[in-house]
Amino acid sequence: MLGNFSYSNPTKLYFGQNALQYLGEELSRYGKNVMLVYGGGSIKKNGIYDKVAAVLKRSGKVIIEDAGVMPNPTVDKLYEGCKRAREGQVDLILAVGGGSVCDYAKAVSVSAYCDEDPWDKYYLRMEDVSNRIIPVGCVLTMVGTGSEMNGGAVITNHKTKQKIGHVFGDNVFPKFSILNPIFTYTLPKYQMTAGFFDIMSHILEQYFSGSDDNTSDYIAEGLLKSLIHSSRIAVKDPENYEARSNIMWIATWALNTLIAKGKTTDWMVHMIGQSVGAYTDATHGMTLSAVSMAYYRHIMPYGLHKFVRYAVNVWDVSPDGKTDENIAREGLGRMEAYMKELGLEMHLSGLGVTEDMLDGIAKGSIIMDGGYKVPSQDEIVQILRESM
Ligand code: NZQ
Ligand code: ZN
């Protein structure tokens, strides 16, 4: 049952090869001080920085630079960004980068004028925002997280070994996002495929939950089929515009709240993956791929009907003459073969996880209760061990 809900997504998207031409128009809606946030320098090498800086200058903006946002942005970087945003009396934060840069921009936007420690308020106590929010705009250069059209902002605290996401409300979603698939061509293969699996994982976290006869499940299956098709083309031919543009669009719809409607949503693969990230600082999508097969094989008996549907509708498994369990297993087998074809990380040991970390990673995994089986701490240790 879909239940009762209201639906709106306030982010305005500009999509396609000419998307950046709308940046000037968007900038005209905000004051003159723009904090330009970016990562470790990929945008300087591939020319995106120059293109964006030229529009900012033409628009008469004062640019306050905030560079060096690391993959899996840290709480220390967040404190630094807040100070810079306040000192620069920033009117708009423009994030140019991947999910880390977009997430960080959102975290700074709600934290710069927060009277308390934002880590305590938003990440440990999960409280709502009660102070001024600086608007955020994005120019996306890496596809996967959906951060360009959602309220998520994941921050890592290396001291306490915690990686936690806060999903903020509509008022924190980017005001606009510019999505040019060509900007993603320079991604190294490892990052590109990690992003592909991040998308798949977002869809599965929502699909494998709640009641079954639901429009969201049909949308999810369509997104999955399109993703599988286009990603197979993109790994062989990374500059295939049709494949890369489809994937960019799928990523946005995979996590912009639409397909969560009517679903309880699981998110345990992400909770375990984030804890792995807190211990290893590994690439987000690869932390998910390394634990997914063990996780889904573990919960399969508790949601067998859905794993059968997944095998038949998404992986084209023929159900004829087979038991439900065999159909479901065959579907997961095809998923595993696809993941290997993409070259994803299938083992935690490949991400630097060692046996002595497993208990700590399990303890750091926030337990969610929307999936087919609420895992115990011991079950998470078992899943982690099977993922080594
Ligand atoms: O830092 P630079 O130099 O820009 O390099 C980045 C980074 O090293 C590079 N890159 C990005 N665009 C590029 C490029 N290299 C060449 N050409 C380009 N066009 O790619 C590397 C990874 O970037 P990052 O932004 O870290 O990746 P991603 O987009 O996967 O973001 C990961 C972060 O998002 C969080 C993750 O936990 C992680 O912290 N997530 C956010 C979510 C949300 N907001 O809803 C949901 C996700 O599940 C996820 O948790
Ligand atoms: Zn993710």
CSV table of C-alpha atoms and ligand atoms in Angstrom, one decimal, residues 198 202 270 284 288, ligand 2:
chain,number,residue,atom,x,y,z
A,198,ASP,CA,26.2,3.0,-5.5
A,202,HIS,CA,20.3,2.8,-3.5
A,270,HIS,CA,24.7,1.4,3.5
A,284,HIS,CA,31.8,4.5,-0.8
A,288,LEU,CA,28.7,-1.5,-0.6
B,2,ZN,ZN,25.3,5.2,-1.5
